[in-house]
Coordinates of C-alpha atoms in Angstrom, one line a residue:
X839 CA 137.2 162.7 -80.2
X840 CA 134.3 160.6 -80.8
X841 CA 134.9 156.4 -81.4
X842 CA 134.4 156.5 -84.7
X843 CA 136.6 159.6 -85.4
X844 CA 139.3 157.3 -85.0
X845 CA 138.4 155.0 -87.8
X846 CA 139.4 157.7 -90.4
X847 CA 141.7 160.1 -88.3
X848 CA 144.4 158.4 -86.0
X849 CA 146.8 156.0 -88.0
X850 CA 146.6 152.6 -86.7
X851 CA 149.6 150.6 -85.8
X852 CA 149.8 146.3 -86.0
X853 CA 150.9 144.1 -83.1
X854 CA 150.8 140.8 -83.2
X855 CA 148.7 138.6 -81.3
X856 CA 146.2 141.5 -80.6
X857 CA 143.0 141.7 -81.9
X858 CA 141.5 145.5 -82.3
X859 CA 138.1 145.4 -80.3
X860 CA 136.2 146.8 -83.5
X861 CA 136.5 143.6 -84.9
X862 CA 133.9 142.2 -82.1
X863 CA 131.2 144.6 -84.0
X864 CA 131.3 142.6 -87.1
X865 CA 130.0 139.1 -87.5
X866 CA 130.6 138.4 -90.9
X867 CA 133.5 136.2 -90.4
X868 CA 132.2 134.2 -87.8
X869 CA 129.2 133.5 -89.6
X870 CA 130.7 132.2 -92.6
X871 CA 132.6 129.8 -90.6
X872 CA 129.6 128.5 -88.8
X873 CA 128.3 128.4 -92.0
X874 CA 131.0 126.3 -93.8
X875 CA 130.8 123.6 -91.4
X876 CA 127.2 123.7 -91.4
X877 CA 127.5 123.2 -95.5
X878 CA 129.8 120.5 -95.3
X879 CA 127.9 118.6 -92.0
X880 CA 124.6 118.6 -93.8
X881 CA 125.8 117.7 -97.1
X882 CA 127.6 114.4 -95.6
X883 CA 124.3 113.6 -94.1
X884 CA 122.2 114.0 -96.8
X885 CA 124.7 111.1 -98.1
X886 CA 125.5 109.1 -94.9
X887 CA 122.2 109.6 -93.4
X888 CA 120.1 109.3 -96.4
X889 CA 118.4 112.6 -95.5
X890 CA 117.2 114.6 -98.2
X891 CA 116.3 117.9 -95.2
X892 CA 119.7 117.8 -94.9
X893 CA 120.6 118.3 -98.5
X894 CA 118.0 121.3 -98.6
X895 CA 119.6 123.1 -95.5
X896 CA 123.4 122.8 -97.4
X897 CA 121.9 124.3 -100.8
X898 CA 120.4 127.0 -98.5
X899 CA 122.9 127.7 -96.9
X900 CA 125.2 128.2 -100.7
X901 CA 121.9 130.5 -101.4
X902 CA 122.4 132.8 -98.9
X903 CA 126.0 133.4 -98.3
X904 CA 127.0 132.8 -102.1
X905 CA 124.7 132.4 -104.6
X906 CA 122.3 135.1 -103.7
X907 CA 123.9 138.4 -105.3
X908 CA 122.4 140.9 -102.9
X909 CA 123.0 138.6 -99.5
X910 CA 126.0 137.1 -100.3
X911 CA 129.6 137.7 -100.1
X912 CA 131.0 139.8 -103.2
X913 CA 133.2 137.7 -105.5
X914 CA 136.0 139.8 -104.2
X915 CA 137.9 141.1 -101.1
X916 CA 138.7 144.6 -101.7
X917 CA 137.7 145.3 -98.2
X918 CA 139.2 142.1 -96.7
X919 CA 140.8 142.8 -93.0
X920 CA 140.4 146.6 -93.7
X921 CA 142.8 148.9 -92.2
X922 CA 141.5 152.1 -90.7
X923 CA 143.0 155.4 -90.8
X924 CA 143.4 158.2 -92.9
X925 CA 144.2 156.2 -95.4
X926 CA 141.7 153.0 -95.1
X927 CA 142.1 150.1 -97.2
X928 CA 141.5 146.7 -97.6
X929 CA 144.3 143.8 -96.8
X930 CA 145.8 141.2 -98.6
X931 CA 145.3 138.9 -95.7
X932 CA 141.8 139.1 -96.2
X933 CA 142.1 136.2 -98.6
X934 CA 142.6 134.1 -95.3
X935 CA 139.2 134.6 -94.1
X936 CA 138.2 132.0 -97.3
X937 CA 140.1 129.3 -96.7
X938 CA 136.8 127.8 -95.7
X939 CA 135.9 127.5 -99.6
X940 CA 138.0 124.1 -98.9
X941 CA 135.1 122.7 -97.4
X942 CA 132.8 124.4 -98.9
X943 CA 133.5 122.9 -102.1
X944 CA 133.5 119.4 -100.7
X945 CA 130.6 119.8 -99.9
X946 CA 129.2 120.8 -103.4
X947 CA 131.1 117.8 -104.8
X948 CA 129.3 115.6 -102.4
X949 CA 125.7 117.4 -103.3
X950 CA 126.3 116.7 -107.0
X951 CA 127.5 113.5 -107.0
X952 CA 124.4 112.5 -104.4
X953 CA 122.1 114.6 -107.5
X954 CA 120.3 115.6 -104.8
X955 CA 116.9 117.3 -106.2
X956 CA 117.6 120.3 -104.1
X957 CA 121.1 121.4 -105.8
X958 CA 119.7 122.0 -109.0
X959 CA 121.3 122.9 -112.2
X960 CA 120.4 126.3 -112.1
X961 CA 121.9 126.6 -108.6
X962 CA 124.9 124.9 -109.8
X963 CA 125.5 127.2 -113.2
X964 CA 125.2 130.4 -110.2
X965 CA 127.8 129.2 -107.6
X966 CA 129.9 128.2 -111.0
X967 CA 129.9 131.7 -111.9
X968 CA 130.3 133.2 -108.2
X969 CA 133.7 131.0 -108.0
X970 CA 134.9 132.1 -111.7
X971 CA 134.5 135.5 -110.7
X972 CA 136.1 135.0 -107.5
X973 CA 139.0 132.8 -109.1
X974 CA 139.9 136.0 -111.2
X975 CA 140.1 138.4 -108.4
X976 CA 142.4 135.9 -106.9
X977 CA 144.9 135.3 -110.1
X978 CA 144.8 139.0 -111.3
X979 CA 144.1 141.7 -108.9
X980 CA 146.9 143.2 -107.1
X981 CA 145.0 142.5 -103.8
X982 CA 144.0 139.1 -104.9
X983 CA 147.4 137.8 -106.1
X984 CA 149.4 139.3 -103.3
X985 CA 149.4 136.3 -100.8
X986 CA 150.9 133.8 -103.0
X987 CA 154.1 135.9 -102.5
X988 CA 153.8 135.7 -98.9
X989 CA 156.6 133.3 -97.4
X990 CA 154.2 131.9 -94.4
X991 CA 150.8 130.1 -93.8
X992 CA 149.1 133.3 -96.2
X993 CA 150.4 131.5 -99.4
X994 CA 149.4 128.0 -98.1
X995 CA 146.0 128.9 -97.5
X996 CA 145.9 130.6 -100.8
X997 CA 147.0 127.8 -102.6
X998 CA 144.8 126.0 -101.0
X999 CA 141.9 127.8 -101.8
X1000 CA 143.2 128.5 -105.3
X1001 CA 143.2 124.3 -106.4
X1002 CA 139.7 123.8 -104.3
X1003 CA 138.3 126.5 -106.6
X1004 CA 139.7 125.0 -109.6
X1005 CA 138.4 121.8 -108.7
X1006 CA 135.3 123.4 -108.9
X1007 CA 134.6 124.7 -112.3
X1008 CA 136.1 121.6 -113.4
X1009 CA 139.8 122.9 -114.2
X1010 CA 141.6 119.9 -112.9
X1011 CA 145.0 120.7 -114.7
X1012 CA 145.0 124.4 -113.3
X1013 CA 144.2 122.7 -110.1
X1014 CA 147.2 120.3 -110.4
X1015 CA 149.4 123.0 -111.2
X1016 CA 148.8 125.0 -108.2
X1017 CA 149.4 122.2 -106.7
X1018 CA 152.6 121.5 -107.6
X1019 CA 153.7 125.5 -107.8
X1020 CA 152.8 125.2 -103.9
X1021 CA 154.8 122.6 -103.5
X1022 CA 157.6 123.3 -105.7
X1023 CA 157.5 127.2 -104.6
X1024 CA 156.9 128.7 -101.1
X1025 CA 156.4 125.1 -98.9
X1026 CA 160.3 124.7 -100.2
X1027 CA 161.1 127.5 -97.6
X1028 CA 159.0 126.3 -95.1
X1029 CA 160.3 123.3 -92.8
X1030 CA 164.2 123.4 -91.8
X1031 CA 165.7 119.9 -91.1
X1032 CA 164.6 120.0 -87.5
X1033 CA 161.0 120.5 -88.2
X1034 CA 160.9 124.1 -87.2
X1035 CA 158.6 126.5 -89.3
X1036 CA 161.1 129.7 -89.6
X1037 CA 158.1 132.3 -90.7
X1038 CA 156.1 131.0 -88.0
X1039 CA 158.6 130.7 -85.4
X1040 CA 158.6 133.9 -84.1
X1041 CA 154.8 135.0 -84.0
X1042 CA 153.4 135.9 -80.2
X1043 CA 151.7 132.5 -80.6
X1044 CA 153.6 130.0 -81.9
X1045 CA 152.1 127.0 -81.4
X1046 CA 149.2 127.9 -83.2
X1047 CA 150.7 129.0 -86.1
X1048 CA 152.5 126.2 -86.7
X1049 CA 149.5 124.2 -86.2
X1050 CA 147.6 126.7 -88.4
X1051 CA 150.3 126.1 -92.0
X1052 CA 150.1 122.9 -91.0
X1053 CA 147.0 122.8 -91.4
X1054 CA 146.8 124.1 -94.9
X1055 CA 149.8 122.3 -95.9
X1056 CA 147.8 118.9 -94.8
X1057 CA 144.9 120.1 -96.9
X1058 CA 146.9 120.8 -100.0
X1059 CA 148.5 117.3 -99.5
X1060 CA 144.9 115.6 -99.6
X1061 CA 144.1 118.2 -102.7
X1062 CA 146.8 116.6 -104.4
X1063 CA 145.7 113.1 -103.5
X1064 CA 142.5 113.8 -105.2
X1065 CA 144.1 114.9 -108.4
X1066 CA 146.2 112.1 -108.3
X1067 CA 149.4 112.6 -107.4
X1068 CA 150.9 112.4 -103.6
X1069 CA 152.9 115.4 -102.1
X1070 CA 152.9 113.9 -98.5
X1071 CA 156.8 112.9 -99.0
X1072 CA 157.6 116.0 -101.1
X1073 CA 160.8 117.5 -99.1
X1074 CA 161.6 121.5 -98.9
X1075 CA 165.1 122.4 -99.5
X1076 CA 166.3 121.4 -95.7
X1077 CA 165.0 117.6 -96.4
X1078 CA 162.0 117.9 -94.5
X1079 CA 158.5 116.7 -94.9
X1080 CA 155.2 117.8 -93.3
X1081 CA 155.8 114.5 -91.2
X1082 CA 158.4 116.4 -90.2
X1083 CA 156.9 119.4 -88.9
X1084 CA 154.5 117.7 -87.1
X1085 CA 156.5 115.7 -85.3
X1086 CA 159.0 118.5 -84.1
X1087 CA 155.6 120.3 -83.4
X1088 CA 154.5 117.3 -80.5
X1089 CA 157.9 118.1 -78.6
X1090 CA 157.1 121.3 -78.0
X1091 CA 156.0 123.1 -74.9
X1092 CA 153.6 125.2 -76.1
X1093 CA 153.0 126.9 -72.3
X1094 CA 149.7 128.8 -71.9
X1095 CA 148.8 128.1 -75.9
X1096 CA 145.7 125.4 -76.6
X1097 CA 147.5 122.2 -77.9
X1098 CA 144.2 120.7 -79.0
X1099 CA 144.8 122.6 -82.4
X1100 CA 147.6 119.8 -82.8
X1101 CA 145.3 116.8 -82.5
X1102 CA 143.7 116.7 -86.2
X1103 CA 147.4 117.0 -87.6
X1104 CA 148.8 114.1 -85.5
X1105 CA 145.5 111.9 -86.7
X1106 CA 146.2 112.7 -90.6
X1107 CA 149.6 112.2 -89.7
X1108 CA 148.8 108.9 -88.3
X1109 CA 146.5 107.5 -90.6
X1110 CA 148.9 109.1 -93.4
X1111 CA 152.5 107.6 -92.4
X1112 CA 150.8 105.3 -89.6
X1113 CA 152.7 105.4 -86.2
X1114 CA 155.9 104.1 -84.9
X1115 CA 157.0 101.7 -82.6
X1116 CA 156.6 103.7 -79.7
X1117 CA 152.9 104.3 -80.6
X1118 CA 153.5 108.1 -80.2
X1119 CA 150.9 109.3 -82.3
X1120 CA 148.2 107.3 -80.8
X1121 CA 149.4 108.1 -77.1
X1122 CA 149.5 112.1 -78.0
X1123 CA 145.9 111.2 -79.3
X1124 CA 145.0 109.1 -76.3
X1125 CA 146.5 111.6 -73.8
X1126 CA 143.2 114.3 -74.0
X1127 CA 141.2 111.1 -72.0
X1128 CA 138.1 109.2 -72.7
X1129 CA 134.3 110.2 -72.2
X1130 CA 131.6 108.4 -72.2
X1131 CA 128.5 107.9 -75.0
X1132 CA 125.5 105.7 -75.3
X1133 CA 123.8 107.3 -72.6
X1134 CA 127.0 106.1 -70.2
X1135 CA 127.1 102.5 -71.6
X1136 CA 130.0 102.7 -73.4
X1137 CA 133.4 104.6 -72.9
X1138 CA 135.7 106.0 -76.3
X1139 CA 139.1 108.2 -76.4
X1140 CA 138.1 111.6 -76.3
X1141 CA 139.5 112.2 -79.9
X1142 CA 137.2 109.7 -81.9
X1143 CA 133.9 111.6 -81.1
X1144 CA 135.3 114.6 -83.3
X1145 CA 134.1 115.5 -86.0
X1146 CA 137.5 115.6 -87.5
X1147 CA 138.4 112.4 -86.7
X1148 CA 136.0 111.4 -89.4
X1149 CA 138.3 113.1 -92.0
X1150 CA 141.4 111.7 -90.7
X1151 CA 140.5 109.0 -89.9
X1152 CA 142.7 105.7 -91.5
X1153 CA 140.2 104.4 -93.8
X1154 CA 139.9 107.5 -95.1
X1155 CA 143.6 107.5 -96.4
X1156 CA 144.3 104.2 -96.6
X1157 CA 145.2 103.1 -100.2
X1158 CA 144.5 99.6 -101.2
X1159 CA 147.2 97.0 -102.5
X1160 CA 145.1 96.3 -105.6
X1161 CA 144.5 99.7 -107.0
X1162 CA 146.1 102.6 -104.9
X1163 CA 142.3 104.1 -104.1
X1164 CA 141.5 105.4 -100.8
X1165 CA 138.3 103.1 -99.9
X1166 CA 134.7 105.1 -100.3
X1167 CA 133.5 107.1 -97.0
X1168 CA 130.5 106.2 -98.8
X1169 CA 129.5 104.3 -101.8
X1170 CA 127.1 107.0 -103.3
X1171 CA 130.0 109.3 -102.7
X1172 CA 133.4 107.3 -103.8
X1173 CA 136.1 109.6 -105.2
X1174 CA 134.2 112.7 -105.3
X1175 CA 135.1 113.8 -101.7
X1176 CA 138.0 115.9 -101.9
X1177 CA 138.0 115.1 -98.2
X1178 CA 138.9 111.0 -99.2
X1179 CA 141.5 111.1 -101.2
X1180 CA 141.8 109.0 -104.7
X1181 CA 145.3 107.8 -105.6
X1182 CA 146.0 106.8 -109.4
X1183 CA 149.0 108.1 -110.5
X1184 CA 151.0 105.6 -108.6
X1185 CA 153.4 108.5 -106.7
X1186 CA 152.7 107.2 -103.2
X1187 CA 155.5 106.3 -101.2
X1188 CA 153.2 103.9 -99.2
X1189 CA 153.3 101.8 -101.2
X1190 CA 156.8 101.8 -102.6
X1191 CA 156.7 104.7 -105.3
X1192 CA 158.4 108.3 -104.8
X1193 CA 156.9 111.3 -104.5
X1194 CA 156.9 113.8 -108.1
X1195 CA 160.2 115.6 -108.9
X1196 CA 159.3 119.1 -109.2
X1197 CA 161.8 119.8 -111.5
X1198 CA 160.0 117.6 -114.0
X1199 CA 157.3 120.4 -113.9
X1200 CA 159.5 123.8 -115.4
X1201 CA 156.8 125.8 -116.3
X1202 CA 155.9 126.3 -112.7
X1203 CA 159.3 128.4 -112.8
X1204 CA 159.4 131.2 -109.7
X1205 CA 160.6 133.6 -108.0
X1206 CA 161.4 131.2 -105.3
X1207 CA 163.9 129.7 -107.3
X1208 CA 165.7 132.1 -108.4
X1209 CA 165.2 135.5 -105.9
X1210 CA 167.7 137.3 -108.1
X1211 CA 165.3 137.7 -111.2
X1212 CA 164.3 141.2 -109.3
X1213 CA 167.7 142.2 -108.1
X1214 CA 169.0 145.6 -109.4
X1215 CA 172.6 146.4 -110.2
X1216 CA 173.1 148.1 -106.8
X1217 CA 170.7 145.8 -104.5
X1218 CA 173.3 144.7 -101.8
X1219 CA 172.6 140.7 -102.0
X1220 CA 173.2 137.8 -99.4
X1221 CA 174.1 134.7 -101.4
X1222 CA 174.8 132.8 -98.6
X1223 CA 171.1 133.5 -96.9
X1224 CA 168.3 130.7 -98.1
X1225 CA 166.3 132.8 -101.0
X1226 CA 163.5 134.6 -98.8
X1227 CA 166.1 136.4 -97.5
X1228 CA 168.6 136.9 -100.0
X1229 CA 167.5 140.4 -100.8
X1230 CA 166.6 141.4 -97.4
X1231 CA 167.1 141.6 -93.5
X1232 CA 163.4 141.3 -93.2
X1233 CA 160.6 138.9 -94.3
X1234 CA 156.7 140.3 -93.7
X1235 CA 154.5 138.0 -92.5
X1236 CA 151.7 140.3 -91.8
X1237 CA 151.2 144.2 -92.7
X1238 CA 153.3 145.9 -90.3
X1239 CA 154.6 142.4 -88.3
X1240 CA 158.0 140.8 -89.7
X1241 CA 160.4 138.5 -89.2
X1242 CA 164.1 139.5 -89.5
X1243 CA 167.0 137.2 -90.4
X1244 CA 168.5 137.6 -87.1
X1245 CA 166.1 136.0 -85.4
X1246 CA 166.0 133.1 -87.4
X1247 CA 169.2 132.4 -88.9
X1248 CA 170.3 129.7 -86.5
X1249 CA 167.6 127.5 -87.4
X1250 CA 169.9 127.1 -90.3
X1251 CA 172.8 126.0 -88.9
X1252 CA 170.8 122.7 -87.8
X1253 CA 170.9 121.9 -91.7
X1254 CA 173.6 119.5 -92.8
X1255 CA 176.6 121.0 -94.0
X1256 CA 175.9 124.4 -93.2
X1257 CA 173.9 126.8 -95.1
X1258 CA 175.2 127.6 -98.1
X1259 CA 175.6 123.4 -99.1
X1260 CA 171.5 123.2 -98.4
X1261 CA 170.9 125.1 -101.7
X1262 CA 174.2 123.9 -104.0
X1263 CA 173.2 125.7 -107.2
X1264 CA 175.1 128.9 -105.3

């Protein structure tokens, strides 16, 4: 049988942590993130560097991979993470693959509030109507919609991408509110008391997906920041914060996985909670070494000469005592950058205030609250069991890859009180 018999004949089975080799023979993906950090580099020097070449290279790049209706990507992922076989279709964990819409839209922020020649209106009103399309593929297409049910790092990013979007076309108070239905929905379920990350747990690389919700739990945080209202102290069900995930995540052996996926969290974290007594941040930071810059004149920790650093870095979180706003990365850019977040609904536990209640927000009602509303008559049901798994022995993370209650259920049993007192209204 010929290679690309198989595509359409032989059924096609999912492991975790395995990559099929087809994937090498497309570029798509890698392209687009090269091409989101290019977007996002160039705009902030067009601002920080006052160079206008730069500017045109991030509008270019908008041209080609969005705006531009026969190069660019289609509004849609129908195709997303297609699986073969006699049966091919597209994936609902397609959506993934555009988490980078994050920074791309930072990056248009940053070129409109520089009103930079080469962003013009005209390319503007285009990319506005390549997101709107986009937006409802997301909120109404079976494909679209499906991650946001997802109980892992799938529904992070898609919130994620959901609020950047809105942001976008100007919809603050849909923004807001996916905000807070993140929040107030799946990130509930996602951190026991000890830190642990039960739907990522048990993937073949841990570490890294641990690292990667974190990721896009951090992001949503800042998202929030920049809408004004601070989630960084919001606590799931089990008391836990995303503080707390990352410092359970800093304990770990993480054996033959990279740990250098952990070093932008701990540096939010840092700059977000600032460090302890014990300076453990700073020393997990400081603990990848020093290099040298300046043509060898000068020697810096390894970690400030990323390019992340400059988003995590302190000042770019720190809220000031007179006004609660994060100081400018830039003057010509001040509050605009999703990336520096603005603080002014006074929410911020920094500084003495609590975090939102989400049950003063009832029209972001669930299915996470209340896993029953599907139940039917004969569905055997597991009160005792936190709500994912209520219904069900077994959880999907990924098509065809799960994540069964018997693996997990003694990270449970760490909660105060037992199980069932974690989630009283039962």
């Amino acid at each position: 049988m010929a290679p690309a018999a198989t595509w359409t004949t032989c059924p096609y089975e999912a492991k975790d942590g395995q990559v099929n080799n087809d994937r090498n023979q497309l570029y798509g993906l890698s392209q687009l993130n090269m091409a989101s950090q290019s977007i996002i580099d160039n705009a902030l020097a067009s601002v920080l560097d006052r160079n206008p070449d730069a500017a045109e290279v991030a509008s270019r790049f908008l041209d080609v991979f969005f705006i531009d209706k026969k190069r660019g990507i289609s509004p849609h992922l129908e195709w997303g993470q297609t699986i073969r076989g006699p049966s091919q279709r597209g994936s609902y964990m397609g959506v993934l693959d555009l988490r980078v819409l994050v920074k791309v839209v930072n990056a248009i922020q940053i070129l409109r509030i520089s009103k930079t020649s080469h962003w013009s209106r005209e390319r503007d009103i285009k990319m506005l109507q390549w997101a709107k399309s986009y937006l409802d593929w997301l909120e109404n297409s079976e494909l679209g919609k499906r991650p946001s049910k997802s109980a892992n790092n799938h529904s992070s990013f898609y919130h994620g991408q959901l609020a950047a979007l809105k942001i976008l076309i100007g919809d603050k108070t849909g923004a807001l509110k996916i905000v807070q239905a993140y929040f107030s929905g799946p990130f509930r379920e996602q951190i026991v008391s000890s830190g642990e990350q039960p739907f990522e747990s048990t993937r073949k690389k841990p570490f890294h997906y641990r690292a990667f919700n974190l990721e896009a739990m951090i992001a949503l945080a800042k998202l929030g920041d920049y809408l004004g209202v601070s989630m960084w102290n919001t606590q799931t069900r089990y008391k836990s914060t995303i503080k707390t995930a990352i410092d359970y995540l800093i304990t770990l052996d993480a054996g033959h996985e990279d740990t250098k996926v952990a070093l932008p969290l701990v540096a939010a974290a840092m700059a977000v909670y600032g460090d302890n007594q014990g300076s453990t941040y700073r020393k997990y930071l400081e603990a990848q070494g020093t290099q040298t810059v300046n043509n060898g004149r000068t020697k810096v920790w390894k970690y400030m000469t990323k390019s992340w650093w400059f988003y995590e870095h302190p000042e770019a979180v720190r809220v000031s005592d007179s006004d609660h706003q994060t100081r400018a990365i830039y003057d010509l850019a001040s509050q605009e950058i999703i990336g520096a977040p603005l603080f002014n609904s006074g929410s911020d536990t920094r500084n003495g205030y609590s975090s939102p209640d989400m049950h003063d927000y009832p029209e972001l009602d669930n299915e996470w609250d209340d896993p029953y509303r599907f139940a039917s008559a004969n569905l055997p049901t597991h009160p005792e069991r936190p709500p994912p798994f209520v219904l069900t022995d077994a959880v999907e993370l990924e098509e065809g890859i799960y994540v069964y209650w018997s693996q997990i259920s003694h990270l449970y049993d760490q909660s105060p009180g037992g199980r069932r007192s974690v989630w009283a209204k039962w």
